Short mmCIF file of C-alpha atoms in Angstrom, two decimals:
data_model
loop_
_atom_site.label_atom_id
_atom_site.label_comp_id
_atom_site.label_asym_id
_atom_site.label_seq_id
_atom_site.Cartn_x
_atom_site.Cartn_y
_atom_site.Cartn_z
CA MET A 1 -5.20 -1.82 -1.83
CA SER A 2 -3.64 -1.48 1.63
CA ARG A 3 -2.67 -5.12 2.08
CA LEU A 4 0.50 -7.02 2.89
CA VAL A 5 0.17 -9.42 -0.04
CA PRO A 6 -3.25 -8.61 -1.47
CA TRP A 7 -4.71 -10.84 -4.17
CA ARG A 8 -5.75 -7.81 -6.18
CA HIS A 9 -2.40 -6.01 -5.85
CA ALA A 10 -0.44 -7.06 -8.90
CA GLY A 11 2.12 -4.32 -9.01
CA LEU A 12 5.15 -2.53 -7.75
CA LEU A 13 5.07 0.41 -5.39
CA LEU A 14 6.53 3.48 -7.04
CA VAL A 15 7.74 5.15 -3.85
CA LEU A 16 9.90 3.16 -1.44
CA ALA A 17 11.86 5.90 0.30
CA ALA A 18 11.73 6.22 4.07
CA SER A 19 10.46 9.76 3.61
CA ALA A 20 7.35 8.30 2.00
CA CYS A 21 6.74 5.61 4.57
CA GLY A 22 8.12 6.99 7.79
CA GLY A 23 10.36 5.24 10.31
CA ASP A 24 13.45 3.28 9.35
CA PRO A 25 14.39 2.84 5.71
CA ILE A 26 12.79 -0.11 3.94
CA GLU A 27 15.26 -2.78 2.90
CA PRO A 28 15.47 -3.21 -0.89
CA PRO A 29 14.11 -6.35 -2.50
CA THR A 30 16.38 -9.38 -2.46
CA ARG A 31 15.14 -10.52 -5.86
CA THR A 32 15.12 -8.96 -9.31
CA GLY A 33 12.69 -8.90 -12.21
CA PRO A 34 8.97 -9.53 -11.78
CA GLU A 35 9.48 -11.19 -8.39
CA ALA A 36 10.81 -7.92 -7.01
CA ALA A 37 7.44 -6.27 -7.67
CA TRP A 38 5.65 -8.52 -5.20
CA GLU A 39 8.41 -8.15 -2.63
CA ARG A 40 8.46 -4.35 -2.76
CA VAL A 41 4.69 -4.07 -2.50
CA ALA A 42 4.72 -6.43 0.48
CA LEU A 43 7.50 -4.45 2.17
CA VAL A 44 5.77 -1.08 1.82
CA GLU A 45 2.36 -2.40 2.82
CA LYS A 46 3.97 -4.09 5.80
CA ARG A 47 5.35 -0.70 6.81
CA LEU A 48 1.90 0.86 6.36
CA ALA A 49 0.37 -1.77 8.64
CA ALA A 50 3.13 -1.26 11.20
CA ASP A 51 2.64 2.52 11.15
CA VAL A 52 -1.11 2.12 11.70
CA ALA A 53 -0.62 -0.44 14.48
CA ALA A 54 1.96 1.75 16.25
CA ALA A 55 -0.06 4.97 16.08
CA PRO A 56 -1.47 6.07 19.47
CA ILE A 57 -4.84 6.76 17.85
CA HIS A 58 -7.66 4.74 16.32
CA PRO A 59 -6.66 2.92 13.08
CA LEU A 60 -9.18 4.98 11.11
CA GLU A 61 -7.60 8.23 12.30
CA ALA A 62 -4.11 6.90 11.55
CA LEU A 63 -5.13 5.92 8.02
CA GLN A 64 -6.79 9.29 7.50
CA ALA A 65 -3.56 11.06 8.42
CA ILE A 66 -1.41 8.78 6.26
CA ALA A 67 -3.75 9.14 3.26
CA ARG A 68 -3.74 12.92 3.65
CA ASP A 69 -0.02 13.34 4.24
CA ARG A 70 1.63 10.79 1.94
CA GLY A 71 -1.10 8.76 0.28
CA LEU A 72 -2.00 5.08 0.33
CA PRO A 73 -0.68 2.34 -1.99
CA LEU A 74 -3.29 1.86 -4.72
CA PRO A 75 -3.26 -0.50 -7.74
CA PHE A 76 -3.80 0.51 -11.36
CA PHE A 77 -3.33 -0.95 -14.79
CA ALA A 78 -0.15 0.13 -16.54
CA GLY A 79 -1.05 2.13 -19.63
CA PRO A 80 1.01 2.06 -22.82
CA GLY A 81 2.68 5.22 -21.62
CA ALA A 82 3.89 3.45 -18.49
CA GLU A 83 5.27 0.50 -20.44
CA ALA A 84 7.18 2.89 -22.70
CA SER A 85 8.32 5.13 -19.84
CA ALA A 86 11.89 4.98 -18.59
CA LYS A 87 10.49 5.76 -15.15
CA TYR A 88 7.80 3.06 -15.03
CA ALA A 89 8.84 0.35 -17.51
CA THR A 90 10.63 -1.68 -14.83
CA GLU A 91 7.90 -1.01 -12.26
CA ILE A 92 5.27 -3.20 -13.89
CA HIS A 93 3.98 -6.59 -12.87
CA TYR A 94 2.45 -8.87 -15.50
CA ASN A 95 0.47 -11.44 -13.52
CA HIS A 96 -2.89 -9.64 -13.33
CA PRO A 97 -5.37 -11.50 -15.58
CA CYS A 98 -6.56 -8.23 -17.15
CA GLY A 99 -3.11 -6.99 -18.11
CA PRO A 100 0.06 -5.33 -16.77
CA SER A 101 -0.44 -3.40 -13.55
CA LEU A 102 1.47 -1.47 -10.93
CA THR A 103 0.92 0.05 -7.51
CA ALA A 104 1.51 3.70 -6.65
CA VAL A 105 1.39 5.71 -3.44
CA LEU A 106 -0.95 8.57 -4.24
CA THR A 107 -3.04 11.20 -2.49
CA ARG A 108 -5.27 11.48 -5.56
CA ILE A 109 -6.56 8.82 -7.96
CA PRO A 110 -5.68 9.49 -11.62
CA ARG A 111 -8.50 10.65 -13.85
CA LEU A 112 -9.96 8.27 -16.41
CA GLY A 113 -7.83 8.27 -19.52
CA ASP A 114 -4.52 8.82 -17.72
CA PRO A 115 -1.86 7.40 -20.08
CA LEU A 116 0.31 5.94 -17.32
CA LEU A 117 -1.94 4.79 -14.48
CA GLN A 118 -5.27 3.43 -15.74
CA ALA A 119 -8.03 3.30 -13.11
CA ASP A 120 -11.25 1.32 -13.08
CA ARG A 121 -14.29 3.19 -14.41
CA ILE A 122 -17.41 3.37 -12.23
CA VAL A 123 -20.53 4.77 -13.94
CA GLU A 124 -23.77 6.13 -12.49
CA LEU A 125 -26.80 5.65 -14.70
CA GLY A 126 -29.37 8.44 -14.91
CA PRO A 127 -32.74 8.79 -16.62
CA ASN A 128 -33.07 6.73 -19.81
CA ASP A 129 -29.86 4.92 -18.80
CA ALA A 130 -27.73 7.92 -19.78
CA ILE A 131 -24.39 8.34 -18.03
CA ALA A 132 -25.00 10.70 -15.12
CA ARG A 133 -21.57 10.61 -13.47
CA GLU A 134 -18.28 8.74 -13.62
CA TRP A 135 -15.54 8.03 -11.11
CA SER A 136 -12.06 6.56 -11.38
CA ALA A 137 -11.18 3.93 -8.76
CA PRO A 138 -8.30 1.59 -7.99
CA ILE A 139 -8.53 -1.58 -10.06
CA ASP A 140 -10.67 -4.44 -8.71
CA ALA A 141 -12.34 -2.01 -6.29
CA VAL A 142 -15.43 -3.24 -4.45
CA VAL A 143 -18.03 -0.45 -4.38
CA VAL A 144 -19.74 -0.23 -0.98
CA GLY A 145 -21.74 2.98 -1.23
CA VAL A 146 -22.42 6.35 -2.77
CA ARG A 147 -22.91 9.67 -1.00
CA GLY A 148 -23.84 12.67 -3.14
CA ASP A 149 -21.07 12.98 -5.72
CA ARG A 150 -18.75 10.69 -3.74
CA LEU A 151 -18.16 7.00 -4.39
CA LEU A 152 -17.16 4.65 -1.58
CA VAL A 153 -14.98 1.59 -2.18
CA ARG A 154 -13.69 -0.90 0.36
CA ASP A 155 -10.08 -1.19 1.45
CA ASP A 156 -8.36 -3.24 4.16
CA VAL A 157 -5.09 -3.08 6.02
CA TYR A 158 -3.71 -6.40 7.30
CA PHE A 159 -1.53 -6.63 10.39
CA GLU A 160 1.04 -9.17 11.49
CA GLY A 161 -0.70 -12.07 13.19
CA GLY A 162 -3.71 -12.07 10.90
CA ALA A 163 -5.78 -9.17 12.28
CA SER A 164 -7.21 -6.67 9.80
CA PHE A 165 -9.07 -3.39 9.68
CA ALA A 166 -11.65 -2.56 7.00
CA PHE A 167 -12.45 0.98 5.90
CA ALA A 168 -13.63 2.83 2.81
CA LEU A 169 -12.10 5.29 0.40
CA GLU A 170 -14.56 8.08 -0.35
CA ILE A 171 -13.66 9.19 -3.88
CA ALA A 172 -14.61 12.53 -5.44
CA PRO A 173 -15.20 12.94 -9.19
CA ASP A 174 -11.80 14.66 -9.51
CA GLY A 175 -9.98 11.70 -7.92
CA GLY A 176 -9.44 13.19 -4.50
CA TYR A 177 -10.19 10.70 -1.75
CA ALA A 178 -10.52 10.45 2.01
CA VAL A 179 -10.54 7.53 4.44
CA VAL A 180 -13.96 7.05 6.06
CA PRO A 181 -15.70 4.33 8.09
CA LEU A 182 -16.97 1.35 6.12
CA PRO A 183 -20.71 1.90 5.61
CA GLY A 184 -23.35 -0.68 6.39
CA GLY A 185 -25.94 -2.06 4.02
CA LYS A 186 -25.63 -3.94 0.76
CA PRO A 187 -26.52 -3.04 -2.83
CA THR A 188 -29.15 -4.86 -4.85
CA ALA A 189 -28.24 -6.44 -8.17
CA ILE A 190 -30.36 -5.04 -11.01
CA GLU A 191 -30.67 -5.63 -14.72
CA CYS A 192 -28.20 -3.72 -16.85
CA PRO A 193 -29.37 -1.57 -19.76
CA ALA A 194 -29.35 -3.11 -23.23
CA ARG A 195 -26.58 -0.71 -24.24
CA SER A 196 -23.83 -0.91 -21.65
CA PRO A 197 -21.32 1.94 -21.15
CA PHE A 198 -18.73 -0.86 -21.37
CA GLY A 199 -19.80 -2.11 -24.78
CA ASP A 200 -19.75 -5.88 -25.16
CA SER A 201 -17.82 -6.54 -21.95
CA ALA A 202 -18.65 -9.84 -20.27
CA TYR A 203 -17.70 -8.47 -16.85
CA ASP A 204 -20.04 -5.51 -16.31
CA ALA A 205 -22.74 -5.67 -13.65
CA CYS A 206 -25.33 -3.20 -12.37
CA TRP A 207 -26.31 -2.40 -8.80
CA SER A 208 -28.79 -0.24 -6.94
CA PHE A 209 -27.50 1.64 -3.90
CA LEU A 210 -29.32 3.87 -1.45
CA ASP A 211 -27.56 7.21 -1.12
CA LEU A 212 -25.94 7.27 2.31
CA ASP A 213 -27.16 10.83 2.93
CA SER A 214 -30.45 11.24 1.09
CA GLY A 215 -31.65 7.64 0.85
CA ALA A 216 -32.35 8.13 -2.87
CA GLN A 217 -31.86 5.21 -5.22
CA ARG A 218 -28.62 5.35 -7.20
CA ARG A 219 -27.83 2.99 -10.06
CA LEU A 220 -24.19 2.13 -10.69
CA THR A 221 -22.50 -0.09 -13.22
CA TYR A 222 -18.90 -1.24 -13.36
CA GLN A 223 -16.84 -4.19 -14.48
CA GLY A 224 -15.97 -7.01 -12.16
CA ARG A 225 -12.53 -8.58 -11.93
CA CYS A 226 -11.67 -10.51 -15.07
CA THR A 227 -10.49 -14.09 -14.82
#
């Protein structure tokens, strides 16, 4: 997500204006076509890292303010609507192994089923393996916790020189998110139900988390990154 050249960011940032990123205007890409997607993402994420590094406050507070005020760059699959859209058709990168994708600066994650920006689906399993709750998340998200009706996924910002700062996006069922500290603890891998919410997918896995507030066991299932 918030990376200079992240391995899971296969897309093009939709907003490149200085008003979206603060400071001096970002120079346009020097290349065209698919190569420009990587260059624009790198430029905007470099500006994000510079803004966080220059802020006279803790990186977490800086990221919280940026996420609230203008949003963070987040990757999604490009839906058929995006590929057919005059606005998004040239904003798509095709190197992700799961399909065309793009990166957008957003203050809210699109709901599942959005025709343009397709998010990953994270499912909570309830009694009798019924679907208890669902969240949308940036693609290739690593789930690190659950708190009530909020899902936590990891993100990182990488600075010049190799330093980095890890944090979590706390995502509400409606797609709203906030930047929070990365929680401790690790989930436990568990057996998935015979009938997966993802059908015959070869990439789904199931995990048991302890609720960060109540300590109750929560069972989540989602698909890992395809190869």
